[in-house]
Amino acid sequence: MKVVDFHCDVLSKLWKNPEASFERCPGLDVNLQSMEKGDVVLQVFAIFLSEHYGQPSFERVIAQLELFRTRLIETGNLQWLKWRDQIEDVRSGKSRWGLLSLEGVDGLEGDLFYVRLCYEFGIRFMGLTWNHVNWAADGVMEKRGGGLTNKGREMVELCNKLGIILDVSHLSVAGFWELTELVSRPFIASHSNAYGVCPHPRNLSDEQIRAIVAMDGRIGLTFVPWFIRDDTASVQPEDLLPHIERVCSLGGERHIMFGSDFDGIDQWVKGLENPGKYQEWGNKLLKHYPEELVRGWMSENALNFLEQHLPEQQESRS
Ligand SMILES: [Zn+2]
């Protein structure tokens, strides 16, 4: 069964450790072998700039982008998904694909021209924040819980115009609701679960899930143990089922996809430790749900969304 995964942080690991190899490194959750074993046909790669390594800058955004281009694309390991008409080829399953997203706009330094450059350089998804405040908005762990700044609102307008799709995982609740008023295209939560099942601030409330379903956005359920269950001692893949049930009960069975957060975590669900486990996960789901739904969650819901919302190559944008 083909798999699409909407979030991983392996680019950060490759950036931190120049010795790491996407082809061979066993220290990476996401690598060529695990993608092949799990039949992951499309992986979304997040560019994430941790503050541990100093002030996020556009230079560091470009460094990870270059790493993606030189180490994953030019080596022939993956094809670069940027345009709507490539989805047909992704569906054919003949090769593996990568898509770029930016996890928090901190590195764009408040410069809207950099947002435009990101689009030109092939970044198609953008989360406004990581957990903290930046020039665009408050992140979900920012205690005061503010929404978007004026410049953040300008950025959203520009993303609407360019065709960059926004990602609300990590965004504050106030920011989430402001965004529903501002966007002209649906947004996604690339790696979040249901708050109603596991009350962690990174998860989505029923109201938020309903709003994403109403706009025909997508929710990437995630394999981060502490977003699945309060007690993370021995989280099993089956512990994700209540999250699936919750989203389905809110009308979202066609809106579920998966965003593992592989390489962004240091604790794993037992049996879902890397993309190589995706086929076992699919088989577990098939014991509980019809094949058509499971195929939707594994790849089709994500691909249908991309087919509608990725830009068309010939479109000229000003
Ligand atoms: Zn994240």
Short mmCIF file of C-alpha atoms and ligand atoms in Angstrom, two decimals:
data_model
loop_
_atom_site.label_atom_id
_atom_site.label_comp_id
_atom_site.label_asym_id
_atom_site.label_seq_id
_atom_site.Cartn_x
_atom_site.Cartn_y
_atom_site.Cartn_z
CA MET A 1 0.00 0.00 0.00
CA LYS A 2 1.46 3.38 -1.03
CA VAL A 3 2.26 5.81 1.75
CA VAL A 4 2.49 9.60 2.00
CA ASP A 5 4.00 11.09 5.15
CA PHE A 6 3.47 14.79 5.74
CA HIS A 7 6.16 15.64 8.28
CA CYS A 8 9.69 14.65 9.18
CA ASP A 9 12.75 16.49 10.47
CA VAL A 10 15.57 14.53 8.85
CA LEU A 11 16.90 17.64 7.08
CA SER A 12 17.77 19.15 10.48
CA LYS A 13 19.68 16.00 11.38
CA LEU A 14 21.54 16.00 8.06
CA TRP A 15 22.37 19.68 8.59
CA LYS A 16 23.67 19.10 12.13
CA ASN A 17 25.69 16.07 11.15
CA PRO A 18 27.40 16.41 7.75
CA GLU A 19 28.66 12.81 8.09
CA ALA A 20 25.13 11.40 8.13
CA SER A 21 24.11 9.72 4.90
CA PHE A 22 20.53 9.55 3.65
CA GLU A 23 21.42 6.32 1.83
CA ARG A 24 23.10 4.45 4.64
CA CYS A 25 22.90 6.18 8.01
CA PRO A 26 21.23 3.94 10.59
CA GLY A 27 20.91 6.95 12.93
CA LEU A 28 18.18 8.44 10.75
CA ASP A 29 14.54 7.36 11.07
CA VAL A 30 13.86 8.53 7.51
CA ASN A 31 16.37 7.22 5.02
CA LEU A 32 16.25 5.64 1.62
CA GLN A 33 15.98 2.09 2.95
CA SER A 34 13.22 2.80 5.45
CA MET A 35 11.25 4.71 2.81
CA GLU A 36 11.59 1.79 0.41
CA LYS A 37 10.68 -0.78 3.04
CA GLY A 38 7.56 1.15 4.07
CA ASP A 39 6.67 2.02 0.46
CA VAL A 40 6.65 5.73 1.23
CA VAL A 41 6.14 7.29 -2.20
CA LEU A 42 6.08 10.86 -0.91
CA GLN A 43 7.72 12.35 2.16
CA VAL A 44 7.31 15.98 3.18
CA PHE A 45 10.63 17.29 4.50
CA ALA A 46 10.45 20.17 6.97
CA ILE A 47 13.09 22.86 7.14
CA PHE A 48 13.33 23.57 10.85
CA LEU A 49 15.82 25.94 12.46
CA SER A 50 16.39 25.16 16.10
CA GLU A 51 17.35 28.12 18.27
CA HIS A 52 19.96 25.85 19.87
CA TYR A 53 22.15 26.68 16.90
CA GLY A 54 21.79 30.45 17.14
CA GLN A 55 19.45 33.00 15.67
CA PRO A 56 17.42 31.49 12.81
CA SER A 57 18.41 33.17 9.55
CA PHE A 58 17.51 32.97 5.89
CA GLU A 59 21.02 31.69 5.26
CA ARG A 60 20.18 28.60 7.35
CA VAL A 61 16.90 28.10 5.48
CA ILE A 62 18.90 28.09 2.25
CA ALA A 63 21.48 25.73 3.75
CA GLN A 64 18.80 23.08 4.45
CA LEU A 65 17.18 23.69 1.09
CA GLU A 66 20.54 23.13 -0.60
CA LEU A 67 21.04 19.99 1.43
CA PHE A 68 17.70 18.67 0.22
CA ARG A 69 18.62 19.51 -3.38
CA THR A 70 22.16 18.14 -3.38
CA ARG A 71 21.82 15.12 -1.08
CA LEU A 72 18.30 13.87 -1.77
CA ILE A 73 17.37 15.10 -5.25
CA GLU A 74 20.57 15.40 -7.29
CA THR A 75 21.75 12.01 -6.04
CA GLY A 76 18.73 10.53 -7.81
CA ASN A 77 17.24 9.19 -4.56
CA LEU A 78 14.07 11.27 -4.78
CA GLN A 79 12.16 13.42 -7.23
CA TRP A 80 11.16 16.92 -6.20
CA LEU A 81 7.42 17.51 -6.02
CA LYS A 82 6.51 21.14 -6.70
CA TRP A 83 3.65 21.09 -9.19
CA ARG A 84 0.16 19.75 -9.48
CA ASP A 85 0.72 17.84 -12.70
CA GLN A 86 3.44 15.73 -11.04
CA ILE A 87 0.86 14.03 -8.80
CA GLU A 88 -0.04 11.59 -11.53
CA ASP A 89 3.57 10.36 -11.48
CA VAL A 90 3.57 10.16 -7.67
CA ARG A 91 0.46 7.98 -7.90
CA SER A 92 2.13 5.66 -10.40
CA GLY A 93 4.52 4.66 -7.60
CA LYS A 94 7.46 4.33 -9.99
CA SER A 95 9.72 6.63 -8.00
CA ARG A 96 9.91 8.27 -4.60
CA TRP A 97 9.23 11.94 -4.06
CA GLY A 98 10.08 14.70 -1.63
CA LEU A 99 8.21 17.94 -0.95
CA LEU A 100 9.56 20.87 1.06
CA SER A 101 7.88 22.69 3.91
CA LEU A 102 9.10 25.34 6.30
CA GLU A 103 8.36 24.72 9.99
CA GLY A 104 8.10 28.26 11.39
CA VAL A 105 9.02 31.43 9.52
CA ASP A 106 11.62 32.59 12.09
CA GLY A 107 14.39 32.21 9.51
CA LEU A 108 12.67 34.56 7.06
CA GLU A 109 13.69 37.43 9.34
CA GLY A 110 10.42 39.31 8.86
CA ASP A 111 11.24 39.92 5.21
CA LEU A 112 8.30 39.18 2.90
CA PHE A 113 10.63 39.02 -0.08
CA TYR A 114 12.09 35.90 1.49
CA VAL A 115 8.60 34.38 1.53
CA ARG A 116 8.46 34.94 -2.21
CA LEU A 117 11.93 33.44 -2.64
CA CYS A 118 10.84 30.35 -0.69
CA TYR A 119 8.07 29.84 -3.20
CA GLU A 120 10.45 30.36 -6.12
CA PHE A 121 12.85 27.89 -4.54
CA GLY A 122 10.14 25.22 -4.31
CA ILE A 123 8.83 25.41 -0.73
CA ARG A 124 5.11 24.69 -0.89
CA PHE A 125 3.97 24.47 2.77
CA MET A 126 4.67 26.91 5.58
CA GLY A 127 3.91 26.81 9.28
CA LEU A 128 3.86 30.30 10.76
CA THR A 129 5.52 29.31 14.01
CA TRP A 130 7.22 26.58 15.93
CA ASN A 131 6.20 26.52 19.63
CA HIS A 132 7.29 30.07 20.46
CA VAL A 133 6.62 33.61 19.33
CA ASN A 134 8.21 35.01 16.19
CA TRP A 135 7.68 38.04 13.94
CA ALA A 136 4.55 36.51 12.38
CA ALA A 137 2.57 34.99 15.26
CA ASP A 138 2.55 33.31 18.65
CA GLY A 139 3.32 29.62 18.80
CA VAL A 140 1.11 27.24 20.76
CA MET A 141 3.38 27.12 23.83
CA GLU A 142 3.56 30.93 24.16
CA LYS A 143 1.74 31.56 27.45
CA ARG A 144 0.02 34.81 26.48
CA GLY A 145 -1.67 33.00 23.56
CA GLY A 146 -1.64 35.86 21.06
CA GLY A 147 -2.55 35.55 17.40
CA LEU A 148 -0.94 37.01 14.28
CA THR A 149 1.09 40.21 14.04
CA ASN A 150 0.31 42.72 11.31
CA LYS A 151 3.26 41.44 9.36
CA GLY A 152 2.08 37.88 9.91
CA ARG A 153 -1.23 38.86 8.34
CA GLU A 154 0.60 40.37 5.37
CA MET A 155 2.56 37.16 5.06
CA VAL A 156 -0.65 35.12 4.98
CA GLU A 157 -2.02 37.35 2.22
CA LEU A 158 1.15 36.85 0.22
CA CYS A 159 0.99 33.07 0.72
CA ASN A 160 -2.61 33.12 -0.53
CA LYS A 161 -1.46 34.97 -3.63
CA LEU A 162 1.61 32.84 -4.30
CA GLY A 163 0.00 29.47 -3.62
CA ILE A 164 1.89 28.54 -0.47
CA ILE A 165 -0.28 26.33 1.75
CA LEU A 166 -0.25 27.11 5.46
CA ASP A 167 0.27 24.61 8.25
CA VAL A 168 -1.25 25.21 11.69
CA SER A 169 0.53 22.52 13.73
CA HIS A 170 2.41 24.58 16.40
CA LEU A 171 0.30 27.73 15.88
CA SER A 172 -1.49 29.29 18.87
CA VAL A 173 -5.24 28.75 19.21
CA ALA A 174 -5.89 32.47 18.64
CA GLY A 175 -3.68 32.36 15.55
CA PHE A 176 -5.58 29.34 14.27
CA TRP A 177 -8.93 31.14 14.40
CA GLU A 178 -7.54 34.32 12.86
CA LEU A 179 -6.13 32.27 10.05
CA THR A 180 -9.53 30.70 9.29
CA GLU A 181 -10.71 34.26 8.52
CA LEU A 182 -7.70 35.17 6.40
CA VAL A 183 -6.94 32.22 4.16
CA SER A 184 -8.38 31.90 0.68
CA ARG A 185 -7.38 28.23 0.43
CA PRO A 186 -7.68 25.44 3.00
CA PHE A 187 -4.85 24.88 5.46
CA ILE A 188 -3.48 21.74 7.03
CA ALA A 189 -2.20 20.55 10.40
CA SER A 190 0.72 18.41 9.26
CA HIS A 191 1.51 16.70 12.58
CA SER A 192 -1.12 17.00 15.34
CA ASN A 193 -3.58 14.67 17.04
CA ALA A 194 -6.97 15.06 18.73
CA TYR A 195 -7.04 17.08 21.97
CA GLY A 196 -10.28 15.35 22.94
CA VAL A 197 -8.32 12.08 23.22
CA CYS A 198 -5.00 13.41 24.53
CA PRO A 199 -5.19 16.92 25.98
CA HIS A 200 -1.80 18.25 24.88
CA PRO A 201 -1.64 21.88 23.64
CA ARG A 202 -0.12 20.65 20.34
CA ASN A 203 -3.29 18.70 19.57
CA LEU A 204 -6.44 20.00 17.88
CA SER A 205 -9.71 20.63 19.71
CA ASP A 206 -12.94 19.23 18.28
CA GLU A 207 -13.82 22.74 17.07
CA GLN A 208 -10.50 23.06 15.28
CA ILE A 209 -10.92 19.64 13.68
CA ARG A 210 -14.42 20.61 12.54
CA ALA A 211 -13.09 23.85 11.05
CA ILE A 212 -10.37 22.02 9.09
CA VAL A 213 -12.91 19.48 7.84
CA ALA A 214 -15.33 22.28 6.84
CA MET A 215 -12.67 23.99 4.71
CA ASP A 216 -11.61 20.61 3.24
CA GLY A 217 -8.13 20.89 4.75
CA ARG A 218 -6.11 17.94 6.04
CA ILE A 219 -4.96 16.61 9.40
CA GLY A 220 -1.75 14.61 9.58
CA LEU A 221 -2.09 12.38 12.66
CA THR A 222 1.31 12.07 14.26
CA PHE A 223 3.36 9.35 15.93
CA VAL A 224 4.75 11.50 18.75
CA PRO A 225 4.05 9.35 21.85
CA TRP A 226 3.14 12.27 24.15
CA PHE A 227 0.59 13.57 21.62
CA ILE A 228 -1.04 10.13 21.54
CA ARG A 229 -1.42 9.25 25.23
CA ASP A 230 -0.83 10.97 28.57
CA ASP A 231 1.04 7.99 29.84
CA THR A 232 3.80 7.48 27.30
CA ALA A 233 5.35 4.43 28.96
CA SER A 234 4.50 1.94 26.23
CA VAL A 235 2.50 3.59 23.51
CA GLN A 236 1.33 1.12 20.87
CA PRO A 237 0.23 1.84 17.30
CA GLU A 238 -3.32 0.88 18.36
CA ASP A 239 -3.34 3.89 20.70
CA LEU A 240 -3.74 6.01 17.57
CA LEU A 241 -7.11 4.42 16.82
CA PRO A 242 -9.08 6.66 19.25
CA HIS A 243 -7.59 9.69 17.46
CA ILE A 244 -8.72 8.31 14.12
CA GLU A 245 -12.17 7.62 15.62
CA ARG A 246 -12.41 11.13 16.97
CA VAL A 247 -11.58 12.81 13.66
CA CYS A 248 -13.97 10.47 11.83
CA SER A 249 -16.76 11.23 14.31
CA LEU A 250 -16.28 14.92 13.46
CA GLY A 251 -16.72 14.23 9.75
CA GLY A 252 -13.04 13.94 8.85
CA GLU A 253 -12.61 10.44 7.45
CA ARG A 254 -11.54 11.92 4.09
CA HIS A 255 -9.28 14.45 5.79
CA ILE A 256 -6.97 12.18 7.74
CA MET A 257 -3.40 11.58 6.66
CA PHE A 258 -0.21 10.86 8.60
CA GLY A 259 2.61 13.19 9.59
CA SER A 260 4.96 11.01 11.61
CA ASP A 261 7.44 13.60 12.95
CA PHE A 262 10.19 11.01 12.43
CA ASP A 263 13.65 12.40 13.20
CA GLY A 264 11.96 15.10 15.27
CA ILE A 265 11.37 12.75 18.23
CA ASP A 266 13.55 10.85 20.69
CA GLN A 267 10.87 8.43 21.89
CA TRP A 268 8.94 6.25 19.50
CA VAL A 269 5.70 4.32 19.38
CA LYS A 270 6.63 0.65 19.73
CA GLY A 271 6.12 -0.78 16.28
CA LEU A 272 6.08 2.59 14.52
CA GLU A 273 9.70 3.66 14.90
CA ASN A 274 10.47 4.60 11.32
CA PRO A 275 8.88 4.69 7.84
CA GLY A 276 9.84 1.02 7.36
CA LYS A 277 6.97 0.13 9.72
CA TYR A 278 4.26 1.74 7.61
CA GLN A 279 3.13 -1.49 5.91
CA GLU A 280 2.66 -3.21 9.29
CA TRP A 281 0.68 -0.16 10.41
CA GLY A 282 -1.49 -0.38 7.28
CA ASN A 283 -2.20 -4.05 8.01
CA LYS A 284 -3.21 -3.20 11.58
CA LEU A 285 -5.61 -0.57 10.26
CA LEU A 286 -7.11 -3.05 7.81
CA LYS A 287 -8.22 -5.20 10.74
CA HIS A 288 -10.46 -2.35 11.90
CA TYR A 289 -11.44 -0.39 8.79
CA PRO A 290 -12.40 -0.96 5.14
CA GLU A 291 -9.56 -0.90 2.65
CA GLU A 292 -10.84 2.19 0.88
CA LEU A 293 -10.63 4.27 4.05
CA VAL A 294 -7.20 2.93 4.96
CA ARG A 295 -5.88 3.74 1.49
CA GLY A 296 -7.27 7.23 1.97
CA TRP A 297 -5.37 7.72 5.20
CA MET A 298 -2.17 6.14 3.92
CA SER A 299 -1.94 8.23 0.75
CA GLU A 300 -5.06 9.17 -1.20
CA ASN A 301 -6.40 11.93 1.08
CA ALA A 302 -3.02 13.66 0.95
CA LEU A 303 -2.63 13.17 -2.81
CA ASN A 304 -6.15 14.43 -3.52
CA PHE A 305 -5.39 17.55 -1.52
CA LEU A 306 -2.11 18.15 -3.35
CA GLU A 307 -3.82 17.60 -6.68
CA GLN A 308 -6.22 20.41 -5.86
CA HIS A 309 -3.89 22.84 -4.15
CA LEU A 310 -0.35 22.58 -5.49
CA PRO A 311 0.25 25.31 -8.06
CA GLU A 312 0.10 24.59 -11.75
CA GLN A 313 3.45 24.87 -13.38
CA GLN A 314 2.43 27.22 -16.18
CA GLU A 315 0.81 29.74 -13.85
CA SER A 316 2.81 32.93 -13.84
CA ARG A 317 2.65 34.76 -10.56
CA SER A 318 3.42 38.35 -9.85
ZN ZN B 1 6.95 20.03 14.73
#
